[in-house]
CSV table of C-alpha atoms in Angstrom, one decimal:
chain,number,residue,atom,x,y,z
A,1,MET,CA,17.7,-4.6,6.0
A,2,THR,CA,15.5,-6.5,3.7
A,3,VAL,CA,11.8,-5.7,4.3
A,4,LEU,CA,10.1,-7.9,1.7
A,5,LYS,CA,11.4,-10.8,-0.4
A,6,THR,CA,9.6,-13.1,-2.8
A,7,ASP,CA,11.2,-16.4,-3.8
A,8,LYS,CA,9.9,-17.8,-7.1
A,9,MET,CA,6.4,-16.6,-6.2
A,10,THR,CA,3.9,-18.2,-8.5
A,11,MET,CA,0.1,-18.0,-8.9
A,12,LYS,CA,-1.9,-20.4,-11.2
A,13,PHE,CA,-5.6,-20.3,-11.8
A,14,GLY,CA,-6.5,-23.6,-13.3
A,15,GLY,CA,-4.3,-24.0,-16.4
A,16,ILE,CA,-3.4,-20.3,-16.5
A,17,THR,CA,-0.2,-19.0,-14.9
A,18,ALA,CA,-0.9,-15.4,-13.8
A,19,VAL,CA,2.5,-14.9,-12.1
A,20,SER,CA,5.5,-17.2,-12.7
A,21,LYS,CA,8.5,-17.5,-10.3
A,22,PHE,CA,8.6,-13.8,-9.4
A,23,ASP,CA,11.7,-12.8,-7.4
A,24,MET,CA,11.7,-9.4,-5.7
A,25,GLU,CA,13.7,-7.9,-2.9
A,26,ILE,CA,12.9,-4.6,-1.2
A,27,GLU,CA,15.2,-2.9,1.3
A,28,LYS,CA,14.1,-0.6,4.2
A,29,ASN,CA,12.9,2.9,3.2
A,30,GLU,CA,13.0,2.2,-0.5
A,31,ILE,CA,10.2,3.3,-2.9
A,32,ILE,CA,9.7,0.5,-5.4
A,33,GLY,CA,7.6,0.4,-8.5
A,34,LEU,CA,5.9,-2.6,-10.0
A,35,ILE,CA,4.8,-1.9,-13.6
A,36,GLY,CA,3.7,-3.7,-16.7
A,37,PRO,CA,0.9,-3.7,-19.4
A,38,ASN,CA,-2.7,-4.5,-18.4
A,39,GLY,CA,-3.0,-8.2,-17.4
A,40,ALA,CA,0.7,-8.5,-16.6
A,41,GLY,CA,0.0,-9.9,-13.1
A,42,LYS,CA,0.8,-6.9,-10.9
A,43,THR,CA,-2.4,-6.9,-8.7
A,44,THR,CA,-2.1,-10.7,-8.4
A,45,CYS,CA,1.4,-10.1,-6.9
A,46,PHE,CA,-0.1,-7.6,-4.4
A,47,ASN,CA,-2.9,-10.1,-3.5
A,48,MET,CA,-0.4,-12.8,-2.8
A,49,ILE,CA,1.8,-10.5,-0.6
A,50,THR,CA,-1.2,-9.3,1.4
A,51,GLY,CA,-2.8,-12.7,1.9
A,52,VAL,CA,-5.8,-12.4,-0.5
A,53,TYR,CA,-4.3,-15.3,-2.5
A,54,THR,CA,-2.0,-18.1,-1.3
A,55,PRO,CA,0.8,-18.7,-3.9
A,56,THR,CA,0.6,-21.9,-5.8
A,57,GLU,CA,4.4,-22.2,-5.5
A,58,GLY,CA,7.2,-20.1,-3.9
A,59,LYS,CA,7.6,-18.2,-0.7
A,60,ILE,CA,7.1,-14.7,0.6
A,61,TYR,CA,9.2,-13.3,3.4
A,62,PHE,CA,8.5,-10.1,5.5
A,63,GLU,CA,11.5,-9.1,7.6
A,64,ASP,CA,12.8,-12.7,7.3
A,65,LYS,CA,9.5,-14.2,8.5
A,66,ASN,CA,7.7,-16.6,6.1
A,67,ILE,CA,4.3,-15.1,5.6
A,68,THR,CA,3.3,-17.4,2.7
A,69,GLY,CA,-0.4,-18.4,3.1
A,70,MET,CA,-1.0,-16.2,6.2
A,71,LYS,CA,-4.4,-14.5,6.6
A,72,THR,CA,-4.8,-10.8,5.6
A,73,HIS,CA,-5.5,-9.6,9.1
A,74,GLU,CA,-2.4,-11.5,10.4
A,75,ILE,CA,-0.2,-9.9,7.7
A,76,THR,CA,-1.7,-6.4,8.5
A,77,LYS,CA,-0.8,-6.9,12.2
A,78,LEU,CA,2.8,-7.8,11.2
A,79,GLY,CA,3.1,-4.4,9.5
A,80,ILE,CA,1.9,-4.6,5.8
A,81,ALA,CA,-0.9,-2.2,4.7
A,82,ARG,CA,-2.3,-1.6,1.3
A,83,THR,CA,-4.7,0.7,-0.6
A,84,PHE,CA,-6.7,-0.3,-3.6
A,85,GLN,CA,-7.1,0.9,-7.2
A,86,ASN,CA,-10.8,1.5,-6.5
A,87,ILE,CA,-11.0,3.7,-3.4
A,88,ARG,CA,-12.6,1.8,-0.5
A,89,LEU,CA,-13.7,4.3,2.1
A,90,PHE,CA,-16.6,4.3,4.4
A,91,LYS,CA,-18.4,6.9,2.3
A,92,GLU,CA,-21.0,7.9,4.8
A,93,LEU,CA,-18.6,8.4,7.6
A,94,SER,CA,-16.4,11.4,8.3
A,95,VAL,CA,-12.7,11.7,7.6
A,96,LEU,CA,-12.0,11.3,11.3
A,97,ASP,CA,-14.2,8.2,11.7
A,98,ASN,CA,-12.5,6.5,8.7
A,99,VAL,CA,-9.1,6.9,10.4
A,100,LEU,CA,-10.5,5.9,13.8
A,101,ILE,CA,-11.8,2.6,12.5
A,102,ALA,CA,-8.4,1.7,11.1
A,103,ASN,CA,-6.7,2.7,14.4
A,104,HIS,CA,-8.9,0.4,16.4
A,105,MET,CA,-7.0,-2.6,15.0
A,106,ARG,CA,-4.2,-1.7,17.5
A,107,LEU,CA,-6.7,-1.3,20.4
A,108,ASP,CA,-5.6,-4.0,22.9
A,109,SER,CA,-8.8,-4.5,24.9
A,110,ASN,CA,-11.4,-7.2,25.6
A,111,LEU,CA,-15.2,-7.1,25.1
A,112,PHE,CA,-15.9,-6.6,28.9
A,113,SER,CA,-13.8,-3.5,29.2
A,114,ALA,CA,-15.3,-2.1,26.0
A,115,ILE,CA,-18.9,-2.6,27.2
A,116,ILE,CA,-18.4,-1.0,30.7
A,117,LYS,CA,-15.9,1.6,29.5
A,118,THR,CA,-13.2,0.9,32.1
A,119,PRO,CA,-10.7,3.7,32.8
A,120,ASP,CA,-8.0,1.8,30.9
A,121,TYR,CA,-10.3,1.4,27.9
A,122,ARG,CA,-11.2,5.1,27.9
A,123,ASN,CA,-7.5,6.1,28.2
A,124,LYS,CA,-6.7,3.9,25.1
A,125,GLU,CA,-9.6,5.4,23.2
A,126,ARG,CA,-8.4,8.9,24.0
A,127,LYS,CA,-4.9,8.0,22.7
A,128,ILE,CA,-6.4,6.6,19.5
A,129,LEU,CA,-8.4,9.8,19.0
A,130,GLU,CA,-5.3,11.9,19.5
A,131,LYS,CA,-3.3,9.7,17.1
A,132,SER,CA,-6.0,9.9,14.5
A,133,ILE,CA,-6.2,13.6,14.6
A,134,LYS,CA,-2.4,13.9,14.4
A,135,LEU,CA,-2.3,11.6,11.4
A,136,ILE,CA,-5.0,13.5,9.6
A,137,LYS,CA,-3.1,16.7,10.1
A,138,ASP,CA,0.1,15.0,8.9
A,139,VAL,CA,-1.5,14.1,5.6
A,140,GLY,CA,-3.0,17.5,5.1
A,141,LEU,CA,-6.6,16.7,5.7
A,142,ASP,CA,-7.2,18.6,9.0
A,143,ASP,CA,-9.3,21.2,7.2
A,144,VAL,CA,-11.9,18.5,6.3
A,145,ILE,CA,-11.6,16.3,9.4
A,146,ASN,CA,-15.4,16.4,10.0
A,147,GLU,CA,-16.4,16.2,6.4
A,148,LYS,CA,-18.1,13.1,5.0
A,149,SER,CA,-15.5,11.1,3.0
A,150,SER,CA,-17.8,10.9,-0.1
A,151,SER,CA,-17.9,14.7,-0.3
A,152,LEU,CA,-14.1,15.1,-0.7
A,153,PRO,CA,-12.4,15.8,-4.0
A,154,TYR,CA,-10.8,12.8,-5.6
A,155,GLY,CA,-7.2,13.6,-4.6
A,156,LYS,CA,-8.2,14.1,-1.0
A,157,GLN,CA,-10.1,10.7,-1.0
A,158,ARG,CA,-6.8,9.1,-2.1
A,159,ARG,CA,-5.0,10.8,0.7
A,160,LEU,CA,-7.6,9.6,3.2
A,161,GLU,CA,-7.3,6.0,2.0
A,162,ILE,CA,-3.5,6.3,2.4
A,163,ALA,CA,-4.0,7.8,5.9
A,164,ARG,CA,-6.3,4.9,6.9
A,165,ALA,CA,-3.6,2.5,5.8
A,166,LEU,CA,-0.9,4.5,7.8
A,167,ALA,CA,-3.2,4.2,10.9
A,168,THR,CA,-2.3,0.5,11.1
A,169,ASP,CA,1.3,1.5,11.7
A,170,PRO,CA,2.8,-0.3,8.7
A,171,LYS,CA,6.4,-0.9,8.0
A,172,LEU,CA,5.6,-1.6,4.3
A,173,LEU,CA,2.9,0.4,2.5
A,174,ILE,CA,1.5,-1.1,-0.7
A,175,LEU,CA,-0.2,1.4,-3.1
A,176,ASP,CA,-2.3,0.0,-5.9
A,177,GLU,CA,-2.4,2.7,-8.7
A,178,PRO,CA,-2.6,5.8,-6.3
A,179,ALA,CA,-2.6,8.2,-9.3
A,180,ALA,CA,-5.6,6.5,-11.0
A,181,GLY,CA,-8.1,9.1,-12.0
A,182,MET,CA,-5.9,12.1,-11.1
A,183,ASN,CA,-5.3,15.1,-13.2
A,184,PRO,CA,-1.7,16.2,-13.9
A,185,GLN,CA,-1.6,18.7,-11.0
A,186,GLU,CA,-2.9,16.1,-8.6
A,187,SER,CA,-0.4,13.6,-9.8
A,188,MET,CA,2.5,16.0,-9.2
A,189,LYS,CA,1.2,16.6,-5.6
A,190,LEU,CA,0.9,12.8,-5.2
A,191,MET,CA,4.6,12.3,-6.0
A,192,GLU,CA,5.6,14.8,-3.4
A,193,PHE,CA,3.2,13.3,-0.9
A,194,ILE,CA,4.5,9.7,-1.4
A,195,THR,CA,8.1,10.8,-0.7
A,196,GLU,CA,7.0,12.9,2.2
A,197,ILE,CA,5.2,10.0,3.9
A,198,ARG,CA,8.1,7.7,3.3
A,199,ASP,CA,10.4,10.1,5.2
A,200,ARG,CA,7.9,11.2,7.8
A,201,PHE,CA,6.7,7.7,8.8
A,202,ASN,CA,10.0,6.0,8.1
A,203,ILE,CA,8.4,3.3,6.0
A,204,THR,CA,9.0,1.3,2.8
A,205,ILE,CA,6.7,1.8,-0.2
A,206,LEU,CA,5.8,-0.6,-3.0
A,207,MET,CA,3.5,0.7,-5.7
A,208,ILE,CA,1.7,-0.3,-8.9
A,209,GLU,CA,1.2,2.6,-11.2
A,210,HIS,CA,0.3,3.1,-14.9
A,211,HIS,CA,1.1,6.8,-14.7
A,212,MET,CA,4.7,6.7,-16.0
A,213,GLN,CA,5.6,10.2,-14.9
A,214,VAL,CA,4.7,9.3,-11.3
A,215,VAL,CA,6.6,6.0,-11.4
A,216,MET,CA,9.7,7.5,-13.0
A,217,GLY,CA,9.6,10.5,-10.7
A,218,VAL,CA,9.2,8.9,-7.3
A,219,CYS,CA,10.5,5.3,-7.5
A,220,GLU,CA,14.1,4.4,-6.9
A,221,ARG,CA,13.9,1.0,-8.5
A,222,ILE,CA,11.3,-0.6,-10.7
A,223,TYR,CA,10.3,-4.2,-11.5
A,224,VAL,CA,8.5,-4.9,-14.8
A,225,LEU,CA,6.1,-7.8,-15.4
A,226,ASP,CA,4.8,-9.0,-18.7
A,227,TYR,CA,2.4,-11.9,-19.0
A,228,GLY,CA,3.3,-12.8,-15.4
A,229,ILE,CA,7.1,-13.0,-16.0
A,230,MET,CA,9.6,-10.4,-14.8
A,231,ILE,CA,11.3,-9.0,-17.8
A,232,ALA,CA,13.4,-6.2,-16.2
A,233,GLU,CA,14.5,-4.7,-12.9
A,234,GLY,CA,16.5,-1.5,-12.4
A,235,THR,CA,16.5,2.2,-11.9
A,236,PRO,CA,14.0,4.4,-13.7
A,237,THR,CA,16.7,5.4,-16.4
A,238,GLU,CA,17.6,1.7,-16.9
A,239,ILE,CA,13.9,0.7,-17.3
A,240,GLN,CA,13.2,3.6,-19.7
A,241,ASN,CA,15.9,2.4,-22.0
A,242,ASN,CA,15.3,-1.4,-21.7
A,243,PRO,CA,14.4,-2.9,-25.1
A,244,LYS,CA,12.2,-5.6,-23.5
A,245,VAL,CA,10.2,-3.0,-21.6
A,246,ILE,CA,9.8,-0.8,-24.7
A,247,GLU,CA,8.6,-3.9,-26.7
A,248,ALA,CA,6.2,-4.9,-23.9
A,249,TYR,CA,4.5,-1.4,-23.9
A,250,LEU,CA,4.8,-0.4,-27.5
A,251,GLY,CA,5.2,-3.6,-29.4
A,252,VAL,CA,7.6,-4.2,-32.4
A,253,GLU,CA,7.1,-3.6,-36.1
């Protein structure tokens, strides 16, 4: 089953083409990498898929539904969640509160029931609390559940951001440089963690990552962008040996 498909997805800013006619197809439960030198257009692709930008040309399909130009919150409700290169947590709130906030997106109640705390609303709140606690345990943060998020080590902050994205019940999880700022030991743990959450939550994962050891170690297929144009697509081994990819990263004499 195809989870995400882009058809000639293009983004232009004035006279500059950031991404040109990018075609990508992701099947259910795959872990896919999107790589390329700085300025290649990777984050622009993510921003189009998640509704931050509307493509200048082309279409985006999520489970065969055309989501081109939809708002970010609409796309999130359909089942696409993302993290950011720069961690965006509620720093003064606890681990639990960060996850609870994300879970409230699925709370189906009106303002009246929330104000007077009807039995139905209280029951839904209890279920959200139970779900949040379970999710925190699943990602290995139960030992810091009441800690302020800003006090966590960097690797745990990354896990919390991913947990918050998982709280929205995504079918597709988009990770923007999850290994950024991590030391080698943390990066190795991250590789295991990404595979674990794919299997545990039965989701599909698309990630941008500059850390080549992480990309090659966890991704099943990889797309490569250079100056907004896709120059290669294939398995990690195929990408590592692709002359165009080597030239894009290392240049030629």
